Each structure stands twice: as C-alpha cells, then as structure tokens.
Amino acid sequence: MLPGVVHVYRVLCVISCILPQLSAEDTYMTRALQLMSETPLIDGHNDLPWQLRKQFNNQLNKVDLNTINNTHTNIPKIKEGRLGAQFWSAYVPCDSQYKDAVRQTLEQIDVVHRMCHKYPETFMFATSSQDIREAFRQNKTASLIGVEGGHSLDSSLGTLRVMYHLGVRYLTLTHSCNTPWADNWLVDTGSEVSEHDGLSPFGKQLVKEMNRLGMLIDLAHVTVKVMNQVLNMSTAPVIFSHSSAYAVCPHKRNVPDDILKKVSEKKGIVMVNFYNDYVTCSKTATLSDVADHFDHIKKVAGAHIIGFGGDYDGVTRVPEGLEDVSKVPALVAELLKRNWTDVEVKAALGDNLLRVLEQVEMVRDSLNNTLPDDVPIPYDEVKNPCRTSYGYPDPADNAGAGHSLSLLVVVFTLLVMII
Ligand SMILES: *[C@@H]1O[C@H](CO)[C@@H](O)[C@H](O)[C@H]1NC(C)=O
Ligand SMILES: *[C@@H]1O[C@H](CO)[C@@H](O)[C@H](O)[C@H]1NC(C)=O
Ligand SMILES: *[C@@H]1O[C@H](CO)[C@@H](O)[C@H](O)[C@H]1NC(C)=O
Ligand SMILES: *[C@@H]1O[C@H](CO)[C@@H](O)[C@H](O)[C@H]1NC(C)=O
Ligand SMILES: [Zn+2]
C-alpha cells in the first residue's frame, strides 16, 4: 500500500471507529447531567471543614473558596460537579479524645455555619429532607453536618442533643478509636482490642436517643459487631456515610455482603467511598474501579441502598478520573454506560438518602412523646482524667454505703443464726 492510502485508511478509521465512540460518551454525559438536574446529588462525607482547620486554623476570612486550589473542593468545582447536597464532616482527630474534642467539634460546626453565611449564593444550611429539596430548587448546595466519631461527645447524651440543636444530622459512632461505649473497625483488624464486645449498655442508650432525636446513625468506622447490633436495634434506617464494598476490596473499613443485605432489609444506605485504599486495596485506583463497587452493591443488595460518599479532602489518594468534586458527573455517566436505569441512577444520586432521612424524621415524629434519656454513663466507664464527677455520687459516700450495707448483712446473718 502507498503511504497515502494508509493515511486515508487511518483517517477513515478515526472517523468510523473513534467518533461514534466519542459521541456515545457524550450521550452518557448529557444524560448524566440531565438526571443530575432532576435529582440532587447528595454526598455523605466531605472533609473541607478539616482542611479549613488544618490550613487556616478556621480563619475563614483568610480563605477564598472561589479560588482555593489545593483542596478537592472549592466553589467552581462544586458547581461543575453539580453537588446538590453535602454532609460536611465535623471531624476532629482521635487524639483529642479525653482532651478538647468537644470544643474542637463545636468549632468545626461553627466553621460550617460561617461558610454558609459567607457564600449564601452557593450554600444553604440544611437540617432536613425538606431543606435539601428547597436548596436544590434554588440551585444551591444544601449543607448538612455530620459529626465523625463518638469521641466528639465525651460520652454525654446532653452533648449529643445540643449538637442536634446546632444542626448535626448524623453521628459516626466511632472514628478510628474506641470510645468508652463502642468498638471501632481497628478491632476487626486485630490491631486494637475489643473493649465492649461491640456496644456497651450506654452505647445502646445512645442509639435509642439518636432514633428519638432524628439523628442518622452512621456505621462507617465501627466493627462488624457494632454494625450488627445497631442494625438489629435501631428503629430507623442507618447509613454508612463513606464506606465501600468488602467483597470488592477486603479492607475492614468496607461493608461485608451480609451487612449489605441487612442494610437493604432495613432500607438504609451505603454511600461509596472513593479513597483508593478502600476502592482497590492499593495506592492506585480508577473511576471504573469505583463503579465496580456500585455494581457490586447493586447486585448483592439492590440499587435502593447505594449512595455517594466521596470522602474528598479527607483522603490523600483519589482515583484517576475522580480527582476532585467536579468529576462526579463522569462517574454517573459511567453507571449509565453500565446499563443502570434512570431510576437506579437517581436512587443513588439522592433519592435513597432522601428516603432514609424522611424515614428517620418520621421515627422522630412518632417518638415525640418519649422523654429524653437523661441517665448518664456510669462515672467509672469513662477513663477521662479531665472529667470532674459533679453530679455523680461521691465515691467516698459510695464506699461508705457499701460498707454499711455489708455490715447490715453480717448483723442480719448473725440474727438469723441466733434465732
Ligand atoms: C493556586 O493558588 C495560589 C494561591 O492563591 C496561587 O498563587 C497559584 O497561582 C494558584 N495555582 C494555580 C495553578 O492556579
Ligand atoms: C436554577 O438553574 C436552572 C438551570 O440553570 C435555571 O433554569 C433556574 O432558573 C435556576 N433557578 C433559580 C431559582 O435560580
Ligand atoms: C436482636 O435484638 C433482640 C432483642 O431486641 C435480641 O433478642 C436478639 O438477640 C438480637 N440479635 C442479635 C443478632 O443481636
Ligand atoms: C448493556 O446492555 C446492552 C444491550 O442490552 C448490552 O449489549 C451490553 O453488553 C450491556 N453492557 C453492560 C456493561 O452490561
Ligand atoms: Zn472517615
């Protein structure tokens, strides 16, 4: 063949082979954006507030979220990614437990409030399913708060309730440390010991109180035992705000198949994490690897339990093709390419989370005659040297009471013997 002919052949091949493929990709993207204009994309976990702490010590005046470029999340990326609603994470590290975790968590809640106030065209502070729908109508990102880790409560139901009043709508029961009332996922790796065989009695009180308040219970980061206990006892559906499928990548932060099935029975949701280490169990991953988790969860438990939980700005490695929050529409297009129906895609985008939140709100409303649980955790169950014991019986009195009780028993026994 003459070189010229080869060239013409190549050009023809480009036209006949590549162009139709390109336009097919375009079609998926167009349909993805169409669906995202009908149903809000609701993401379960984003650590931008933690970046604000780490990089600026929460001095929001020194940040411009329109131009910041060393985070996965900024306003142009949010717009491009069609982020309809976000649970912003109020996260503080585990080493603040027994120190200033509660204050630091309050400061993370404060910075989310201030962020919404500073950029009212972009964010709308939100605390309900209705708020999410309203923000979407106004083309704004509904901004909810999730507290990541029970260490943020210092084992206090009063603190849980106050955080609810401040707008917190989920609590991840643990981060990567045990609390005085729940075991974390590191117990399942063998690197930490179980202290409660799951949840302690106080941990169970807390779960019930969350049902009563209308706060989502987040099972990301807990042991499989805790997952089972909560799935068994919660009267409302539960969430995994940022966890992927264990069968696809056997990392203990991921969700095993039998739990996926129980989440399905409970009408809950598993919001898929994009962190490479949880996606492929290695340092590298692609968008297609993430889609494999979506496919697997759909196959095992149904599209009605899937959601998005990117973990952006909380992780150091994200997949090729999902480099920041602007890229999510490409994942939606990939699901369409994999023959997901419009209904399934919309379920994953936001319908599932809205259903879960509405159900949690209904359970709350049905319990509005139930009194708040005001029974505190037993003092000696919290090994926090910074805690005072005000309100708890004086340990000296306790010892005295125990002493006189045993004296009474001795006297009584003696009396019985004499008689
Ligand atoms: C990122 O932001 C910094 C600080 O505002 C700026 O100096 C830099 O030029 C930006 N880089 C890019 C690639 O836009
Ligand atoms: C939201 O955006 C859509 C599409 O860009 C536009 O048609 C609509 O008017 C906007 N709504 C509001 C309340 O700004
Ligand atoms: C589930 O809870 C019931 C009581 O509410 C209890 O009898 C049962 O043992 C629990 N099952 C598991 C697997 O924890
Ligand atoms: C999607 O469906 C089409 C038509 O039924 C089929 O040819 C194709 O193999 C399917 N693709 C996947 C990824 O299942
Ligand atoms: Zn996390």
XYZ file of C-alpha atoms and ligand atoms in Angstrom:
476
model
C 0.000 0.000 0.000
C 1.090 3.535 -0.747
C 1.726 5.679 2.307
C -1.062 7.990 1.137
C -3.571 5.165 1.122
C -2.527 4.105 4.583
C -3.075 7.651 5.700
C -6.556 7.813 4.186
C -7.379 4.471 5.770
C -6.265 5.767 9.146
C -8.355 8.887 8.783
C -11.380 6.793 7.831
C -10.772 4.579 10.813
C -10.645 7.594 13.113
C -13.946 8.800 11.702
C -15.670 5.435 11.727
C -14.284 3.954 14.949
C -13.468 6.754 17.341
C -16.008 9.433 16.583
C -19.098 7.300 17.242
C -17.463 6.197 20.485
C -16.817 9.793 21.474
C -20.376 10.774 20.754
C -21.642 7.783 22.751
C -19.572 9.052 25.713
C -21.076 12.491 25.170
C -24.551 10.985 25.219
C -23.906 9.334 28.578
C -22.584 12.606 29.982
C -25.547 14.565 28.633
C -27.943 12.078 30.208
C -25.967 12.151 33.464
C -26.246 15.929 33.655
C -29.945 15.726 32.793
C -30.580 13.295 35.676
C -28.496 15.464 37.999
C -30.708 18.423 37.131
C -33.754 16.398 38.189
C -32.422 14.773 41.380
C -29.859 16.298 43.735
C -26.507 14.578 44.069
C -26.203 14.085 47.837
C -22.745 13.219 49.113
C -22.332 11.619 52.533
C -18.911 12.819 53.585
C -16.589 15.720 52.769
C -13.749 16.967 54.974
C -13.395 20.521 53.666
C -14.001 21.824 57.232
C -10.997 19.800 58.366
C -8.895 21.426 55.603
C -10.065 24.809 56.885
C -8.782 23.867 60.342
C -5.547 22.353 59.084
C -4.603 25.054 56.607
C -6.134 28.178 58.198
C -6.948 27.298 61.816
C -10.562 28.010 60.795
C -9.808 31.639 59.858
C -12.354 31.726 57.077
C -11.579 35.400 56.451
C -8.206 34.312 55.112
C -9.727 31.875 52.613
C -11.427 32.419 49.300
C -13.409 29.297 48.460
C -13.767 30.591 44.891
C -10.046 30.364 44.231
C -8.538 27.929 46.743
C -6.815 25.325 44.594
C -5.093 22.838 46.911
C -8.304 21.175 48.050
C -10.568 18.645 46.321
C -13.429 21.040 46.995
C -13.965 24.678 46.020
C -16.913 26.614 44.661
C -16.159 26.258 40.916
C -15.585 22.510 41.421
C -18.838 22.226 43.370
C -20.738 23.903 40.537
C -19.117 21.753 37.869
C -19.777 18.626 39.928
C -23.464 19.558 40.416
C -23.190 18.967 44.154
C -26.798 19.163 45.326
C -26.264 18.427 48.997
C -23.288 17.719 51.179
C -22.886 16.320 54.657
C -19.877 18.369 55.774
C -17.848 16.457 58.276
C -17.284 17.960 61.715
C -14.230 15.801 62.326
C -11.572 16.109 64.987
C -8.813 13.526 65.379
C -8.985 10.739 67.924
C -6.062 12.105 69.918
C -8.357 14.902 71.085
C -10.442 12.271 72.931
C -10.378 12.943 76.713
C -8.905 16.371 75.922
C -10.624 19.111 73.922
C -12.608 17.021 71.422
C -15.937 18.631 72.326
C -14.630 22.197 71.880
C -12.866 21.345 68.654
C -16.005 19.690 67.304
C -18.068 22.770 68.189
C -15.536 24.854 66.277
C -15.936 22.597 63.210
C -19.707 23.021 63.439
C -19.182 26.781 63.712
C -16.984 26.923 60.627
C -19.662 25.176 58.526
C -22.249 27.701 59.719
C -19.862 30.561 58.867
C -19.061 29.058 55.457
C -22.770 29.007 54.552
C -23.129 32.572 55.772
C -20.124 33.794 53.788
C -21.248 32.233 50.479
C -25.047 32.447 50.509
C -25.243 32.137 46.719
C -23.584 28.724 46.878
C -24.554 27.122 50.191
C -27.798 26.807 52.087
C -27.572 25.496 55.609
C -29.860 22.474 55.831
C -31.141 20.150 58.538
C -33.972 18.218 56.888
C -35.093 16.391 53.779
C -37.307 19.366 53.009
C -34.317 21.745 53.253
C -32.392 19.590 50.760
C -35.232 19.794 48.257
C -35.590 23.547 48.774
C -31.861 24.208 48.300
C -31.943 22.150 45.104
C -34.838 24.232 43.803
C -32.684 27.309 44.402
C -29.614 25.781 42.698
C -27.691 25.818 45.971
C -25.744 23.139 47.756
C -27.705 22.033 50.806
C -25.175 21.952 53.620
C -25.714 19.471 56.416
C -23.378 18.483 59.227
C -22.198 15.044 60.302
C -20.022 14.542 63.377
C -17.395 11.909 62.651
C -16.710 9.932 65.781
C -18.333 9.363 69.162
C -15.213 10.711 70.871
C -16.631 14.140 69.955
C -19.401 13.675 72.578
C -17.307 12.843 75.649
C -19.906 10.139 76.432
C -22.670 12.689 77.036
C -26.264 12.448 75.815
C -26.694 16.137 76.654
C -23.846 16.954 74.287
C -25.473 14.782 71.593
C -28.733 16.704 71.983
C -27.040 20.100 71.891
C -25.201 19.126 68.726
C -28.534 18.118 67.202
C -29.842 21.591 68.044
C -26.789 23.073 66.294
C -27.808 21.247 63.128
C -25.848 17.999 63.335
C -27.790 15.309 61.481
C -25.513 12.304 61.667
C -23.074 10.880 64.130
C -20.496 8.323 63.063
C -20.454 6.181 66.214
C -16.661 5.895 66.230
C -13.750 7.216 64.229
C -10.580 5.106 64.328
C -10.516 4.732 68.124
C -12.739 3.037 70.667
C -14.989 5.267 72.716
C -15.998 4.376 76.288
C -19.105 2.751 74.754
C -18.290 1.412 71.234
C -15.561 -0.514 69.424
C -14.024 0.815 66.195
C -13.037 -1.025 62.992
C -9.367 -1.383 64.050
C -10.596 -4.055 66.488
C -11.551 -6.137 63.430
C -8.002 -5.834 62.079
C -6.594 -7.155 65.350
C -4.526 -4.014 65.911
C -6.750 -2.858 68.804
C -8.519 -4.893 71.458
C -12.274 -5.031 71.868
C -13.357 -3.179 74.989
C -17.118 -3.562 74.760
C -17.762 -6.568 72.535
C -19.480 -4.059 70.260
C -21.672 -1.524 72.038
C -21.794 -1.100 75.818
C -25.186 -0.597 77.524
C -24.565 3.176 77.295
C -23.843 2.779 73.574
C -27.282 1.194 73.224
C -28.869 4.072 75.142
C -27.192 6.447 72.709
C -28.536 4.625 69.652
C -32.067 4.842 71.048
C -31.624 8.517 71.814
C -30.487 9.140 68.233
C -33.661 7.431 66.989
C -35.702 9.676 69.269
C -33.907 12.849 68.160
C -33.998 12.075 64.441
C -30.250 11.858 64.005
C -28.883 9.477 61.384
C -26.730 6.684 62.810
C -23.569 6.336 60.729
C -21.865 2.927 60.832
C -18.746 3.855 58.860
C -15.665 3.144 61.040
C -17.295 0.711 63.521
C -16.718 -3.037 63.985
C -18.914 -5.581 62.237
C -20.292 -6.473 65.668
C -21.472 -2.892 66.193
C -22.957 -2.843 62.671
C -24.979 -5.952 63.528
C -26.091 -4.668 66.911
C -27.264 -1.321 65.553
C -28.955 -2.884 62.520
C -30.782 -5.131 64.952
C -31.886 -2.488 67.408
C -32.342 0.787 65.516
C -35.979 1.607 64.773
C -34.869 3.858 61.891
C -32.754 3.052 58.822
C -28.988 3.509 59.211
C -26.304 4.903 56.933
C -22.720 4.231 56.009
C -21.655 7.778 55.109
C -18.369 6.786 53.429
C -17.689 3.037 53.081
C -17.284 0.734 50.104
C -17.843 -2.985 49.432
C -15.693 -5.514 51.311
C -16.187 -8.203 48.654
C -14.561 -5.930 46.062
C -11.717 -4.753 48.329
C -11.337 -6.637 51.619
C -10.473 -3.662 53.803
C -12.054 -3.643 57.278
C -13.403 -0.132 56.669
C -15.630 -1.628 53.966
C -19.004 -3.322 54.289
C -19.327 -7.136 54.041
C -22.055 -8.647 51.859
C -24.193 -9.975 54.738
C -24.290 -6.464 56.205
C -25.218 -5.019 52.791
C -28.216 -7.362 52.818
C -29.239 -6.268 56.314
C -28.915 -2.612 55.302
C -31.223 -3.437 52.419
C -33.811 -5.079 54.706
C -33.612 -2.003 56.925
C -33.987 0.328 53.893
C -30.730 2.083 54.802
C -27.891 3.307 52.594
C -24.212 2.660 51.874
C -22.513 5.731 50.403
C -19.481 4.587 48.443
C -16.059 5.925 49.478
C -13.619 6.889 46.689
C -10.392 6.565 48.717
C -8.033 4.434 46.607
C -7.079 2.283 49.586
C -10.736 1.279 50.125
C -11.528 1.026 46.399
C -8.754 -1.308 45.238
C -6.896 -2.094 48.494
C -3.871 -0.446 46.823
C -2.469 3.027 46.350
C -3.924 3.476 42.863
C -7.464 3.274 41.503
C -9.595 4.472 38.615
C -13.137 5.744 38.206
C -14.020 2.360 36.749
C -12.842 0.637 39.952
C -15.238 2.835 41.924
C -18.065 1.920 39.540
C -17.298 -1.744 40.320
C -18.303 -1.069 43.942
C -21.572 0.477 42.761
C -22.234 -2.553 40.542
C -21.407 -4.992 43.322
C -23.639 -3.341 45.926
C -26.441 -3.187 43.386
C -26.020 -6.878 42.577
C -25.890 -8.021 46.219
C -28.395 -5.707 47.857
C -30.109 -3.555 45.225
C -29.754 -0.056 43.840
C -32.037 1.223 46.598
C -29.221 1.175 49.196
C -26.490 2.964 47.218
C -25.185 6.477 47.528
C -22.088 8.634 47.033
C -19.681 9.235 49.927
C -16.533 10.542 48.252
C -14.509 11.389 51.378
C -12.996 14.295 49.434
C -10.496 16.396 51.383
C -10.301 13.681 53.996
C -8.011 11.389 52.000
C -4.706 11.737 50.193
C -5.285 9.421 47.232
C -8.317 9.564 44.943
C -8.938 7.644 41.715
C -7.856 8.645 38.241
C -10.939 10.251 36.720
C -12.328 11.305 40.116
C -9.638 13.793 41.115
C -11.974 16.242 42.851
C -15.663 17.003 43.426
C -16.047 18.383 39.893
C -15.614 14.884 38.436
C -18.620 13.101 39.905
C -20.779 13.509 36.753
C -18.249 11.293 34.956
C -18.994 8.517 37.449
C -22.710 8.991 36.896
C -22.098 8.697 33.136
C -20.106 5.503 33.771
C -23.064 3.963 35.621
C -25.306 4.795 32.657
C -22.753 3.197 30.362
C -23.033 0.106 32.562
C -26.742 -0.032 31.852
C -28.004 1.469 35.073
C -31.558 2.701 34.507
C -32.541 6.317 35.107
C -34.446 5.234 38.210
C -31.408 3.400 39.609
C -29.092 6.334 38.931
C -31.465 8.784 40.575
C -31.805 6.468 43.542
C -28.032 6.508 44.014
C -27.762 10.256 43.382
C -30.180 11.371 46.056
C -33.498 9.539 46.210
C -32.132 6.879 48.558
C -30.688 9.339 51.052
C -33.870 11.421 50.936
C -35.919 8.295 51.671
C -33.657 7.385 54.609
C -33.723 10.908 56.044
C -37.507 11.122 55.677
C -37.896 7.798 57.470
C -35.588 8.956 60.276
C -37.694 12.121 60.568
C -40.872 10.004 60.749
C -39.444 7.841 63.518
C -38.510 11.038 65.382
C -42.026 12.400 64.994
C -43.566 9.115 66.124
C -41.466 9.263 69.307
C -42.280 12.857 70.213
C -43.985 11.731 73.400
C -40.936 9.802 74.553
C -38.871 11.552 77.203
C -35.197 12.323 76.569
C -32.870 9.745 78.097
C -31.174 11.512 80.997
C -29.368 8.566 82.563
C -25.649 9.423 82.433
C -22.886 6.965 81.632
C -21.515 5.350 84.835
C -18.640 7.524 86.003
C -16.083 4.740 86.114
C -16.783 3.786 82.489
C -15.093 6.967 81.269
C -11.364 6.947 81.826
C -11.034 10.657 81.249
C -8.732 12.384 83.762
C -10.128 15.779 82.673
C -13.659 14.862 83.711
C -14.908 16.051 87.074
C -17.512 13.975 88.915
C -20.030 16.738 89.696
C -23.484 15.239 89.843
C -22.242 11.716 90.385
C -22.456 10.296 93.907
C -19.309 10.998 95.892
C -17.103 7.898 95.593
C -16.328 8.192 99.343
C -20.070 8.080 100.107
C -20.393 5.106 97.825
C -17.675 3.245 99.660
C -19.375 4.175 102.941
C -22.726 2.953 101.671
C -21.226 -0.312 100.527
C -19.543 -0.691 103.916
C -22.686 -0.148 105.952
C -24.634 -2.460 103.643
C -22.216 -5.342 104.229
C -22.331 -4.573 107.969
C -26.105 -4.861 107.792
C -25.807 -8.229 106.057
C -23.474 -9.509 108.762
C -25.780 -8.332 111.541
C -28.788 -9.843 109.783
C -26.988 -13.164 109.290
C -25.984 -13.209 112.948
C -29.580 -12.518 113.990
C -30.842 -15.363 111.800
C -28.224 -17.706 113.298
C -29.220 -16.730 116.848
C -32.907 -17.277 116.086
C -3.185 28.398 43.431
O -3.423 29.405 44.421
C -2.258 30.095 44.792
C -2.602 30.979 45.977
O -3.787 31.692 45.735
C -1.714 30.861 43.589
O -0.540 31.555 43.938
C -1.416 29.865 42.475
O -1.027 30.562 41.329
C -2.626 29.007 42.164
N -2.240 27.968 41.223
C -2.973 27.650 40.163
C -2.460 26.545 39.315
O -3.980 28.255 39.859
C -31.536 27.141 38.514
O -30.788 26.790 37.379
C -31.614 26.475 36.255
C -30.725 25.938 35.163
O -29.528 26.624 35.082
C -32.392 27.704 35.863
O -33.242 27.393 34.770
C -33.255 28.146 37.044
O -33.916 29.336 36.743
C -32.390 28.357 38.271
N -33.269 28.600 39.418
C -33.016 29.536 40.311
C -34.007 29.682 41.442
O -32.031 30.267 40.276
C -31.602 -8.579 68.287
O -32.365 -7.946 69.318
C -33.218 -8.827 70.043
C -33.982 -8.030 71.059
O -34.330 -6.786 70.595
C -32.389 -9.896 70.715
O -33.244 -10.820 71.350
C -31.540 -10.612 69.669
O -30.668 -11.499 70.303
C -30.722 -9.617 68.877
N -29.986 -10.316 67.811
C -28.721 -10.054 67.550
C -28.128 -10.819 66.399
O -28.067 -9.237 68.146
C -25.768 -3.096 28.258
O -26.877 -3.519 27.520
C -26.590 -3.747 26.150
C -27.906 -4.015 25.414
O -28.710 -4.868 26.171
C -25.584 -4.899 26.042
O -25.249 -5.123 24.708
C -24.338 -4.527 26.837
O -23.424 -5.618 26.859
C -24.669 -4.143 28.256
N -23.475 -3.629 28.909
C -23.101 -3.986 30.132
C -21.846 -3.362 30.655
O -23.747 -4.769 30.809
Zn -13.744 8.605 57.848
